[in-house]
mmCIF file of C-alpha atoms and ligand atoms in Angstrom:
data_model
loop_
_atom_site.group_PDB
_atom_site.id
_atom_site.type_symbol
_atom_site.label_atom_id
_atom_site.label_comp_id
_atom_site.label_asym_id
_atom_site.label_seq_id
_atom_site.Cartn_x
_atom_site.Cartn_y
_atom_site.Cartn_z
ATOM 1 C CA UNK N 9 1.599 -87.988 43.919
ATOM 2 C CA UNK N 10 4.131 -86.318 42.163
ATOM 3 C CA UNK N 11 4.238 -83.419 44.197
ATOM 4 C CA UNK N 12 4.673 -85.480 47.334
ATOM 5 C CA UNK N 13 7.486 -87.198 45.515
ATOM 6 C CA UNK N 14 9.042 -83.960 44.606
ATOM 7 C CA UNK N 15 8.761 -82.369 48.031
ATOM 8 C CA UNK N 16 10.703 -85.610 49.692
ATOM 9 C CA UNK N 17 13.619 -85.289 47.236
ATOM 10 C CA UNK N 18 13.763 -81.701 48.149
ATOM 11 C CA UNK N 19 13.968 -82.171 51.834
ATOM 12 C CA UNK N 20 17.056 -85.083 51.290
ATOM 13 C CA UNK N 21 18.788 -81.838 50.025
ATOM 14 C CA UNK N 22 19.541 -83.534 46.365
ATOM 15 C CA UNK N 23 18.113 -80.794 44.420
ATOM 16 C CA UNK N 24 19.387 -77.552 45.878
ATOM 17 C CA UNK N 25 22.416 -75.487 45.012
ATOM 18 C CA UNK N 26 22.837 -72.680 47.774
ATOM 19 C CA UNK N 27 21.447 -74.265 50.512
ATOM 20 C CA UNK N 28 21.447 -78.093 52.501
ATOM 21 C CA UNK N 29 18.606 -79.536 54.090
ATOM 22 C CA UNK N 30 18.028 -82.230 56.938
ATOM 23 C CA UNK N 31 15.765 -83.272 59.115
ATOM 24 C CA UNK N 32 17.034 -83.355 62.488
ATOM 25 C CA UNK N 33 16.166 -84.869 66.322
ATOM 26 C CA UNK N 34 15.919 -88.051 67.612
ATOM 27 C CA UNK N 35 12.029 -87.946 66.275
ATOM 28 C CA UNK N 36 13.532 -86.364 63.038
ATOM 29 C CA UNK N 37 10.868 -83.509 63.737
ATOM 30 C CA UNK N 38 13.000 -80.375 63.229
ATOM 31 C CA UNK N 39 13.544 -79.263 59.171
ATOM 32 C CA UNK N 40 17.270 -77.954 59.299
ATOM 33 C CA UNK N 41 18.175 -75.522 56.143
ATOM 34 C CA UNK N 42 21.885 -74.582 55.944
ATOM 35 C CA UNK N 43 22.535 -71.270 53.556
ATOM 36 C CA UNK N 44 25.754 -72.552 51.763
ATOM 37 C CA UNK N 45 27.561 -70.440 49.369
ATOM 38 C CA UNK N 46 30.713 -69.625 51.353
ATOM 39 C CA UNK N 47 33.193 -68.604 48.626
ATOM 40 C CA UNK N 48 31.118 -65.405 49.429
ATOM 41 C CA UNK N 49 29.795 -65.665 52.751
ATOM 42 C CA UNK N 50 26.119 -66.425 51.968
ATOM 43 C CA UNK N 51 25.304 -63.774 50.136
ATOM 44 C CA UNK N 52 21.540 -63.641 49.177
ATOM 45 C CA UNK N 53 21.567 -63.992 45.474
ATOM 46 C CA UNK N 54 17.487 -64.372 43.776
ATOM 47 C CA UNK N 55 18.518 -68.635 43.374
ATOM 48 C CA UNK N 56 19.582 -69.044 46.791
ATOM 49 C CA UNK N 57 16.096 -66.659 48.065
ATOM 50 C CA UNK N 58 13.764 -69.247 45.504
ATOM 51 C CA UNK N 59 15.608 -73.026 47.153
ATOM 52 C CA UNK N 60 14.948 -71.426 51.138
ATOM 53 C CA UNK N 61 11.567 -70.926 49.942
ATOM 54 C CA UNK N 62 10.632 -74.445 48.621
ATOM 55 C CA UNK N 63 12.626 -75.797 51.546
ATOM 56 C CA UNK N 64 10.529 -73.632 54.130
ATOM 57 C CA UNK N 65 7.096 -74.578 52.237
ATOM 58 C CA UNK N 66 8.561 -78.593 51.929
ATOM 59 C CA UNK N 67 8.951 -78.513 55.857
ATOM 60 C CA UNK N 68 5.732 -76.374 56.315
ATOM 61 C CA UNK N 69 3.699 -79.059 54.371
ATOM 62 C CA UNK N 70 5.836 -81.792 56.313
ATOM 63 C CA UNK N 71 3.137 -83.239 59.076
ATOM 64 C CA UNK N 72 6.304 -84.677 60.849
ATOM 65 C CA UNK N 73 8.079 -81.488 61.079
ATOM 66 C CA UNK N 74 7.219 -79.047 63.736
ATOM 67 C CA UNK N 75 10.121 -76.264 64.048
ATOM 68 C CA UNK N 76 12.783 -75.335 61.438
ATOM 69 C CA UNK N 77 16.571 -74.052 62.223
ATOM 70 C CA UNK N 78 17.708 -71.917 59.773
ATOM 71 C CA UNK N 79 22.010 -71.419 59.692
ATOM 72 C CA UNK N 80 24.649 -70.171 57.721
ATOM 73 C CA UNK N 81 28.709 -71.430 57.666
ATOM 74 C CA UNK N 82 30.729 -70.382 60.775
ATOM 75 C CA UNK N 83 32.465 -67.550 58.820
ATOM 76 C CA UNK N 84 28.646 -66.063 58.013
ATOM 77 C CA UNK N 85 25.268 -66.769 58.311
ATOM 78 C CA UNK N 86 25.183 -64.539 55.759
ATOM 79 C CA UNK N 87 26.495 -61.240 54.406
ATOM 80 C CA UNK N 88 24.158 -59.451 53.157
ATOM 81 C CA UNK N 89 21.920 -59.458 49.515
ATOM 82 C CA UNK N 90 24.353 -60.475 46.576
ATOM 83 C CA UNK N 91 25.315 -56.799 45.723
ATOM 84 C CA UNK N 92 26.963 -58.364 42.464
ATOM 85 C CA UNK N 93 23.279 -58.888 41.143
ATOM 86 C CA UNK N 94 22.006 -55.896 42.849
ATOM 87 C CA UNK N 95 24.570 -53.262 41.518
ATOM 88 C CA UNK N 96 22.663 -52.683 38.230
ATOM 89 C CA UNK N 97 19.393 -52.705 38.984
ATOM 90 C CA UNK N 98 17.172 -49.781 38.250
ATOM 91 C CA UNK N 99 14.464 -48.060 40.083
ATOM 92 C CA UNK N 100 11.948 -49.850 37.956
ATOM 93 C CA UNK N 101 13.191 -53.242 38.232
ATOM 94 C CA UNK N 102 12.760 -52.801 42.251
ATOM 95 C CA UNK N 103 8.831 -51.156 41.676
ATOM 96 C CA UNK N 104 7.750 -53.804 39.538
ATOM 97 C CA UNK N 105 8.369 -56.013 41.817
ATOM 98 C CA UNK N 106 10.945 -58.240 39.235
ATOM 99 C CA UNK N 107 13.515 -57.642 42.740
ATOM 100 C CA UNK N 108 12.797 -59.071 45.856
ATOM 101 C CA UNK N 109 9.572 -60.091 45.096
ATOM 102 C CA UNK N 110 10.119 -63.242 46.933
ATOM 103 C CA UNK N 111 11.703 -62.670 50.172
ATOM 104 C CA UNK N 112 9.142 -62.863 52.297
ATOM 105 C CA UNK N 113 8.082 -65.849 51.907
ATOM 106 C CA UNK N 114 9.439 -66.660 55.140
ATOM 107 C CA UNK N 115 6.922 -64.390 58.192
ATOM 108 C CA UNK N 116 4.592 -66.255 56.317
ATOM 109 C CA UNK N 117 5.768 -69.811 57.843
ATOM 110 C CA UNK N 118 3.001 -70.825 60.683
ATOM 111 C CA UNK N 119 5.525 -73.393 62.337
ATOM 112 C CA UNK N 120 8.405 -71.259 64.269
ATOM 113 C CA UNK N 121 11.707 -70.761 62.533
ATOM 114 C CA UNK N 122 14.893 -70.592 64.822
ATOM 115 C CA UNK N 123 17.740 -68.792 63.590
ATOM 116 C CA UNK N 124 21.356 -70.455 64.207
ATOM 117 C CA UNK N 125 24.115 -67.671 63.941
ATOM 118 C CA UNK N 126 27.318 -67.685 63.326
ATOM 119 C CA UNK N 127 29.568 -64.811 61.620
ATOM 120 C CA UNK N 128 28.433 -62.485 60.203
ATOM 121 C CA UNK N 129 24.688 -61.393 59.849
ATOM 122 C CA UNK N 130 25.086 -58.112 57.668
ATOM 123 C CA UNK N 131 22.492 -56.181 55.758
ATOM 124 C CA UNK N 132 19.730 -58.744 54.132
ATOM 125 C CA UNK N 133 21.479 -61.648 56.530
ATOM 126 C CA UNK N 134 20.780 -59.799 59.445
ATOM 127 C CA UNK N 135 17.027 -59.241 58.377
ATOM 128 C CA UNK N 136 16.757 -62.561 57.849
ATOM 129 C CA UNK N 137 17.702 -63.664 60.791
ATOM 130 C CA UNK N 138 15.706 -60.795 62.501
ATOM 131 C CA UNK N 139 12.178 -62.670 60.427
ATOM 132 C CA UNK N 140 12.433 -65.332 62.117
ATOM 133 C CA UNK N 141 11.141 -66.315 65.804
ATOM 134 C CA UNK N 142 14.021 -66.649 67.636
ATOM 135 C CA UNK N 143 17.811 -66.306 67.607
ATOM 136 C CA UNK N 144 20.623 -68.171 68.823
ATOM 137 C CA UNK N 145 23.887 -66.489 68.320
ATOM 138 C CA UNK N 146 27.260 -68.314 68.546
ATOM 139 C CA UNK N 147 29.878 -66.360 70.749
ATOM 140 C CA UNK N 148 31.763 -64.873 67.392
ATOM 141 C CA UNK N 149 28.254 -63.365 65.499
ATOM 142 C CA UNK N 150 28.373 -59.814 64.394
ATOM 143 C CA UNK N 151 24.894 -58.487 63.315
ATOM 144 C CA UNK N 152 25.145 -54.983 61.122
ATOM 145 C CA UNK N 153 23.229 -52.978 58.675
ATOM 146 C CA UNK N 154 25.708 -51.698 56.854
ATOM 147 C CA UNK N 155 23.968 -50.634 53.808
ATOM 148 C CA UNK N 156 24.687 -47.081 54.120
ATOM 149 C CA UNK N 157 28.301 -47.809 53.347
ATOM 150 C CA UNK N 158 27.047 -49.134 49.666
ATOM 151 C CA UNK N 159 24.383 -46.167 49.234
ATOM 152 C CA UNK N 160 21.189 -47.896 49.975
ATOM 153 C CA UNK N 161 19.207 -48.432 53.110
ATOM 154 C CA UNK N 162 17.950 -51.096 55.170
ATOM 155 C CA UNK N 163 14.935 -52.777 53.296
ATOM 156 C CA UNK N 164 12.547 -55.683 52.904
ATOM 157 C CA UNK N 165 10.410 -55.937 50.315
ATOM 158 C CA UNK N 166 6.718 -57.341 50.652
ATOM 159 C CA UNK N 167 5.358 -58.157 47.189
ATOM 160 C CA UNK N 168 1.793 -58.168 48.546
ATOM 161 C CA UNK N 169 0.062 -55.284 50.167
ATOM 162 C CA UNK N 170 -1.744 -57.649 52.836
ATOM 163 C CA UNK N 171 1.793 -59.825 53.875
ATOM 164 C CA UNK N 172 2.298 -59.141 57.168
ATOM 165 C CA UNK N 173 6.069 -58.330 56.357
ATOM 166 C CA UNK N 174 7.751 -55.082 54.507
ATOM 167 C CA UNK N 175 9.162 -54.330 57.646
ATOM 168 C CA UNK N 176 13.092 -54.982 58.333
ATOM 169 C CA UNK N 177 16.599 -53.273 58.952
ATOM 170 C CA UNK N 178 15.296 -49.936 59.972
ATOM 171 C CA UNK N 179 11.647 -51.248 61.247
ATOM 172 C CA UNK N 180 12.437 -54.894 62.883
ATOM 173 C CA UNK N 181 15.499 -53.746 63.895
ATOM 174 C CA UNK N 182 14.131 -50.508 66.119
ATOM 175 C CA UNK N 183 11.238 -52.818 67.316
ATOM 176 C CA UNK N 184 13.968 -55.399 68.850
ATOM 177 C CA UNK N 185 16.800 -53.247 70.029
ATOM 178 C CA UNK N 186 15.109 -49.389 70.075
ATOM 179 C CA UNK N 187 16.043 -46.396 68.444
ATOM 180 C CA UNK N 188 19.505 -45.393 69.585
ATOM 181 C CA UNK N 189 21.148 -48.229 69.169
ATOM 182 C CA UNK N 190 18.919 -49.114 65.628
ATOM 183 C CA UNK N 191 20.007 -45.844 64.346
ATOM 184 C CA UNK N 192 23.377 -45.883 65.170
ATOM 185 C CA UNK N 193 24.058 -49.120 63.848
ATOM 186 C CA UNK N 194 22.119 -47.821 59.818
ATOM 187 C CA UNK N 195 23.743 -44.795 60.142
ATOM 188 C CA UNK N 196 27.243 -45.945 60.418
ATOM 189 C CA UNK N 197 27.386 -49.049 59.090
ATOM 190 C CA UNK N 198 29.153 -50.541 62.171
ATOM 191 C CA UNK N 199 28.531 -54.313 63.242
ATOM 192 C CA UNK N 200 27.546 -55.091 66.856
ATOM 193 C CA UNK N 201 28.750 -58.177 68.698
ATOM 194 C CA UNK N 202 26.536 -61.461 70.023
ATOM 195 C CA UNK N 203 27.003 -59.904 73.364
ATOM 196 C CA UNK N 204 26.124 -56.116 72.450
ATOM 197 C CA UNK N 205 23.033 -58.067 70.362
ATOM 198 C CA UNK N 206 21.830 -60.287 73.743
ATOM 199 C CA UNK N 207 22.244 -57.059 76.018
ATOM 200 C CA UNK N 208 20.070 -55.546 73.480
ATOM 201 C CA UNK N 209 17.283 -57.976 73.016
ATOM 202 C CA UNK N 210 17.947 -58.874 69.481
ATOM 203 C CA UNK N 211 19.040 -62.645 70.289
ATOM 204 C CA UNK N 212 17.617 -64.516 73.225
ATOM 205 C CA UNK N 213 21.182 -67.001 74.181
ATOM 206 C CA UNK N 214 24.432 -66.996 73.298
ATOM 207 C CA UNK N 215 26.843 -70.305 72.629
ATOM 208 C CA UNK N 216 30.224 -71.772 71.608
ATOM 209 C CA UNK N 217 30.685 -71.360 68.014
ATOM 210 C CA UNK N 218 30.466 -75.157 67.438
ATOM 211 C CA UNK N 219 27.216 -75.564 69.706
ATOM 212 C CA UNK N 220 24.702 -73.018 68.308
ATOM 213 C CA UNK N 221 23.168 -74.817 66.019
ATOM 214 C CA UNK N 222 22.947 -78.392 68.124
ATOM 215 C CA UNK N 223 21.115 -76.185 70.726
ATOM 216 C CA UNK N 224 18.883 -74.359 68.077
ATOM 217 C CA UNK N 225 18.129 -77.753 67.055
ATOM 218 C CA UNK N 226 17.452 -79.141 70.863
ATOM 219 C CA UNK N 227 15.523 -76.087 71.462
ATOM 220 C CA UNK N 228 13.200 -76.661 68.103
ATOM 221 C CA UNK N 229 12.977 -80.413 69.324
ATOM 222 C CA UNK N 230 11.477 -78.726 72.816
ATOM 223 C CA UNK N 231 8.851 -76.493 70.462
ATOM 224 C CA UNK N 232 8.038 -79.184 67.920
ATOM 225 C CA UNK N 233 6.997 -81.617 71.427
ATOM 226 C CA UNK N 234 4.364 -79.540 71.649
ATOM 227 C CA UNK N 235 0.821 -79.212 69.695
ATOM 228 C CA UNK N 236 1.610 -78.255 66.405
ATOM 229 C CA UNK N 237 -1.942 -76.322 66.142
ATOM 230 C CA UNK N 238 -1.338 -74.929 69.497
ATOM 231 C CA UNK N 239 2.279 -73.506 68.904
ATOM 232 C CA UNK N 240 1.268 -72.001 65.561
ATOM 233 C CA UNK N 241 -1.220 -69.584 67.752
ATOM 234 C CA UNK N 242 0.855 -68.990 69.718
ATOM 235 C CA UNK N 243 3.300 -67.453 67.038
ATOM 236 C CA UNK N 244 0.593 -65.425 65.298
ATOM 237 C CA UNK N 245 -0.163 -64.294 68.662
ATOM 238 C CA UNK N 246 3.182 -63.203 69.204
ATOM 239 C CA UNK N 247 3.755 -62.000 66.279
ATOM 240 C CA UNK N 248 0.454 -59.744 66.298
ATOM 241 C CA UNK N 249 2.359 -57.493 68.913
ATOM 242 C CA UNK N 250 4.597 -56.681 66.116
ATOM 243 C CA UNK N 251 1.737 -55.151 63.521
ATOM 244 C CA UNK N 252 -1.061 -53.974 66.204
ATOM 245 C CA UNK N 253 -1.823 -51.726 68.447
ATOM 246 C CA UNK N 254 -2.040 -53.145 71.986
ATOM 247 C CA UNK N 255 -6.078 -53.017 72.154
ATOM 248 C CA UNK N 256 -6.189 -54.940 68.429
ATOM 249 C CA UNK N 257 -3.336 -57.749 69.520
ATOM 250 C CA UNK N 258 -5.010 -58.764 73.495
ATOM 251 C CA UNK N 259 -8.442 -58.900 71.186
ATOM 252 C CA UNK N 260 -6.453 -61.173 68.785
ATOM 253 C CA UNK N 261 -4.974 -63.100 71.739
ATOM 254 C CA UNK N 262 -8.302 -63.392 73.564
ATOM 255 C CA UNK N 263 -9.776 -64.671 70.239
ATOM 256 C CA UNK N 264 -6.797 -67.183 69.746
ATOM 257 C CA UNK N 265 -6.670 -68.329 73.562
ATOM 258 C CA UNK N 266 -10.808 -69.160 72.754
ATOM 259 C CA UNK N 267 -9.805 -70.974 70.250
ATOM 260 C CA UNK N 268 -7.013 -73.468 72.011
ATOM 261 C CA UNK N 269 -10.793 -74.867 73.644
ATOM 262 C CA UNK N 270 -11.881 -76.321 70.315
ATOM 263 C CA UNK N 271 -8.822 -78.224 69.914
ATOM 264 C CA UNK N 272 -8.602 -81.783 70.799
ATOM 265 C CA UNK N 273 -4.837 -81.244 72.115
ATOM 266 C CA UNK N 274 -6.330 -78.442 74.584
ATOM 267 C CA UNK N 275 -8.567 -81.428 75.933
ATOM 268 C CA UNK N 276 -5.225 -83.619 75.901
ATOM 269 C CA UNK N 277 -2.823 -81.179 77.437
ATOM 270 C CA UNK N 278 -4.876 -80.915 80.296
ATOM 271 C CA UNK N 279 -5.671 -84.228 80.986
ATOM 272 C CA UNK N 280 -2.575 -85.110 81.096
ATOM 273 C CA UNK N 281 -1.710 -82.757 83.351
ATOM 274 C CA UNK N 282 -4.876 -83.656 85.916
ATOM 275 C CA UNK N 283 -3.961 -87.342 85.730
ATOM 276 C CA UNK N 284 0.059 -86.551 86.147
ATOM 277 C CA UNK N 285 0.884 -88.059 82.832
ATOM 278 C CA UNK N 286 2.653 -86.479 79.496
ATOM 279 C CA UNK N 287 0.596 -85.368 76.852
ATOM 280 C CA UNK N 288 0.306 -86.640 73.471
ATOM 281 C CA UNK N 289 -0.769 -84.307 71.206
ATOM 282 C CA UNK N 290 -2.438 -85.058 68.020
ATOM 283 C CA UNK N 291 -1.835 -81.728 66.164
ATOM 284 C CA UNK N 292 -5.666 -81.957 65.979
HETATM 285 C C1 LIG G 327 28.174 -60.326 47.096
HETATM 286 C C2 LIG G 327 29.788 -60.723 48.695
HETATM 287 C C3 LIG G 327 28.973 -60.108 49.680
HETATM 288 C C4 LIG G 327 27.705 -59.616 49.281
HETATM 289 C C5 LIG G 327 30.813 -60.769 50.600
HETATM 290 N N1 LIG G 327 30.913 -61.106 49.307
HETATM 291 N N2 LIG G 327 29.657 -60.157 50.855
HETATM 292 N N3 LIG G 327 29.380 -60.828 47.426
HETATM 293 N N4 LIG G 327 27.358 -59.741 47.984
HETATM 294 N N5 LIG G 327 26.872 -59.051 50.160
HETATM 295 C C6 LIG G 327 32.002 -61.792 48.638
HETATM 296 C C7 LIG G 327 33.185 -60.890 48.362
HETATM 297 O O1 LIG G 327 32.994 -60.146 47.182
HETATM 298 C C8 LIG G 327 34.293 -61.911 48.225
HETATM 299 O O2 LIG G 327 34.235 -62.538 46.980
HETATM 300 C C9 LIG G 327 33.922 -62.968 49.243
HETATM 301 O O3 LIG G 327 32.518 -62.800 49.486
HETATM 302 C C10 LIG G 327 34.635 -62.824 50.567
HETATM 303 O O4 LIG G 327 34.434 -61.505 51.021
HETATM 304 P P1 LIG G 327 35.633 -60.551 51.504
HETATM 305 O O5 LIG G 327 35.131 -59.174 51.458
HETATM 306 O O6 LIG G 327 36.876 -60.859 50.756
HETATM 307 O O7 LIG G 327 35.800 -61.063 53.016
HETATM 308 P P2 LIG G 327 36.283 -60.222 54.273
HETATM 309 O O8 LIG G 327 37.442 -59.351 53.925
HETATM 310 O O9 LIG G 327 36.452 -61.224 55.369
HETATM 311 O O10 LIG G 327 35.071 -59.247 54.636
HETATM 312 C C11 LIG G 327 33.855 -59.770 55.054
HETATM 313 C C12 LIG G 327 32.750 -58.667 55.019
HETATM 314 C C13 LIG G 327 32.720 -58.058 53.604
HETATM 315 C C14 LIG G 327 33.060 -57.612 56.060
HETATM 316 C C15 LIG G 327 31.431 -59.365 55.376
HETATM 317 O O11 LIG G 327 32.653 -59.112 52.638
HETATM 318 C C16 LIG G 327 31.554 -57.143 53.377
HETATM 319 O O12 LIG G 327 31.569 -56.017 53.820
HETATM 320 N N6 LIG G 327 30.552 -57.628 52.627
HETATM 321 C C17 LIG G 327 29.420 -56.811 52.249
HETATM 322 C C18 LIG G 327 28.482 -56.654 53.398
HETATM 323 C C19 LIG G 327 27.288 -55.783 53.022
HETATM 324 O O13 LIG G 327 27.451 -54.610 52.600
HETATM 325 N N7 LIG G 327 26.066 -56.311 53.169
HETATM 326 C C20 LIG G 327 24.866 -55.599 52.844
HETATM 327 C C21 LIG G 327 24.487 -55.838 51.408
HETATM 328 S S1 LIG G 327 23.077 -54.874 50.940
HETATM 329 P P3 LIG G 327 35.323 -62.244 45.816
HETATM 330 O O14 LIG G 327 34.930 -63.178 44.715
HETATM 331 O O15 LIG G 327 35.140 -60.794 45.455
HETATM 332 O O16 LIG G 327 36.625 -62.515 46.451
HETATM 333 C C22 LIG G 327 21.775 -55.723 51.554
HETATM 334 C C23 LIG G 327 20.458 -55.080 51.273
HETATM 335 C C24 LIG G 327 19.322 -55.943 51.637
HETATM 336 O O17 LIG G 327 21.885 -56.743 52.133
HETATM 337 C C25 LIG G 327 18.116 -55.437 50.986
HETATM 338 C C26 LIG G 327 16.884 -56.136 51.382
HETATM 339 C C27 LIG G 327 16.838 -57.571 51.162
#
């Protein structure tokens, strides 16, 4: 009971310093997390990291909820880890894991996480953005690794050995826009614009500033429609191309697609279709 009652007053946003949280569409289906520190532009300080977290596992536990838009301010989404906090760490904070222990927490989210862009998306904003499933950049975004310029790399930090992240401005980066352009932009620090980032492949549709994150949020309406069961698959499935090779991710596909048949919303979605109806899914 009382963690029910806790997650609710979490969601309503009541409880959180660095960030704001709605729920959002005309179903109220869509979790909405804002990042919100923007005396200095978002930057990823250990508090702000622990509040996205509850928020992403209140929505994840929240039946009603089936996609989550993540945004920032229209100055940044965010720039960067808080390199105030992170100046005097030492080498053994960061191996013990007492440093960024906890900032994965998001590629472990089963419902799909749209990223809402605006401004800048620099260092640990710009990995951020890159964990989750899609992005939507406004027409003024700028997306950079510039760690190099502070002397440190590009880095995200998986606490355990088995989470499928530890991958991020050097590895998610190359996946999504290839090598040249990946190691131009952690070499020398320079930012890349929403346009240079869609021509790339590193965000799927550009915006006005002032619509990105209504049409992140129509567009997570669209996904959470769907069977929540179903779309989660889908994701891993996705997301499997990312860690395997190709022969390991179509077995993983095959395996998933097999299972779609034991769902009742498989049954559903296609008798809906035979008798020229819309589905209702059941998440079952
Ligand atoms: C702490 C930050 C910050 C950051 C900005 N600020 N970025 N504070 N950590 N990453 C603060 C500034 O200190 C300043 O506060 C306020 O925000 C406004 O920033 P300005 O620099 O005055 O704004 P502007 O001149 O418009 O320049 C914007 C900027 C610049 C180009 C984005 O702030 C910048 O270069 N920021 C650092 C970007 C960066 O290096 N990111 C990578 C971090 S390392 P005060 O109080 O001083 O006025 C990283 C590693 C990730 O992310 C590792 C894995 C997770």
């Amino acid at each position: 009971m009382h963690r029910c009652h806790t997650l609710k007053y979490e969601v309503q946003g009541a409880a959180f310093e660095y960030i704001i949280t709605a729920k959002k569409g005309k179903n109220s289906n869509v979790g909405l997390i804002q990042l919100n520190r923007p005396k200095v532009l978002n930057a990823l300080c250990n508090g702000l990291i622990m509040e996205l977290n509850q928020a992403l596992e209140a929505f994840e536990e929240d039946p009603a909820v089936g996609a989550i838009v993540l945004t920032g301010g229209e100055k940044a989404f965010a720039a960067g880890a808080d390199i105030k906090e992170m100046q005097s760490h030492t080498f053994q904070d960061c191996y013990s894991g007492r440093f960024l222990s906890h900032w994965d927490r998001l590629t472990r989210v089963k419902k799909p996480i749209i990223a809402a862009v605006n401004g800048y998306a620099l260092g640990g904003g710009c990995e951020l953005a890159m964990m989750c499933d899609i992005i939507y950049a406004g027409e003024k975004a700028q997306f950079g690794q510039p760690e190099i310029l502070i002397g440190t790399i590009p880095e995200w930090h998986a606490q355990q050995p088995s989470a499928p992240a530890g991958a991020g401005g050097t590895q998610r980066l190359t996946r999504a826009v290839g090598k040249s352009l990946a190691m131009e932009m952690v070499l020398t620090g320079d930012r890349i614009s929403a346009q240079d980032a869609k021509q790339a492949g590193l965000v799927s549709k550009i915006f006005p500033v002032e619509t990105v994150v209504e049409e992140a949020i129509q567009c997570a309406e669209k996904i959470a429609s769907s069977s929540k069961i179903i779309t989660a698959m889908a994701k891993e499935s996705v997301n499997a191309a990312f860690e395997m090779t190709l022969a390991e991710g179509v077995k993983l596909e095959k395996k998933l697609f097999y299972s779609t048949f034991a769902t009742d919303d498989q049954k559903e979605g296609m008798a809906a279709f035979v008798e020229k109806r819309k589905a209702n899914f059941k998440d079952q």
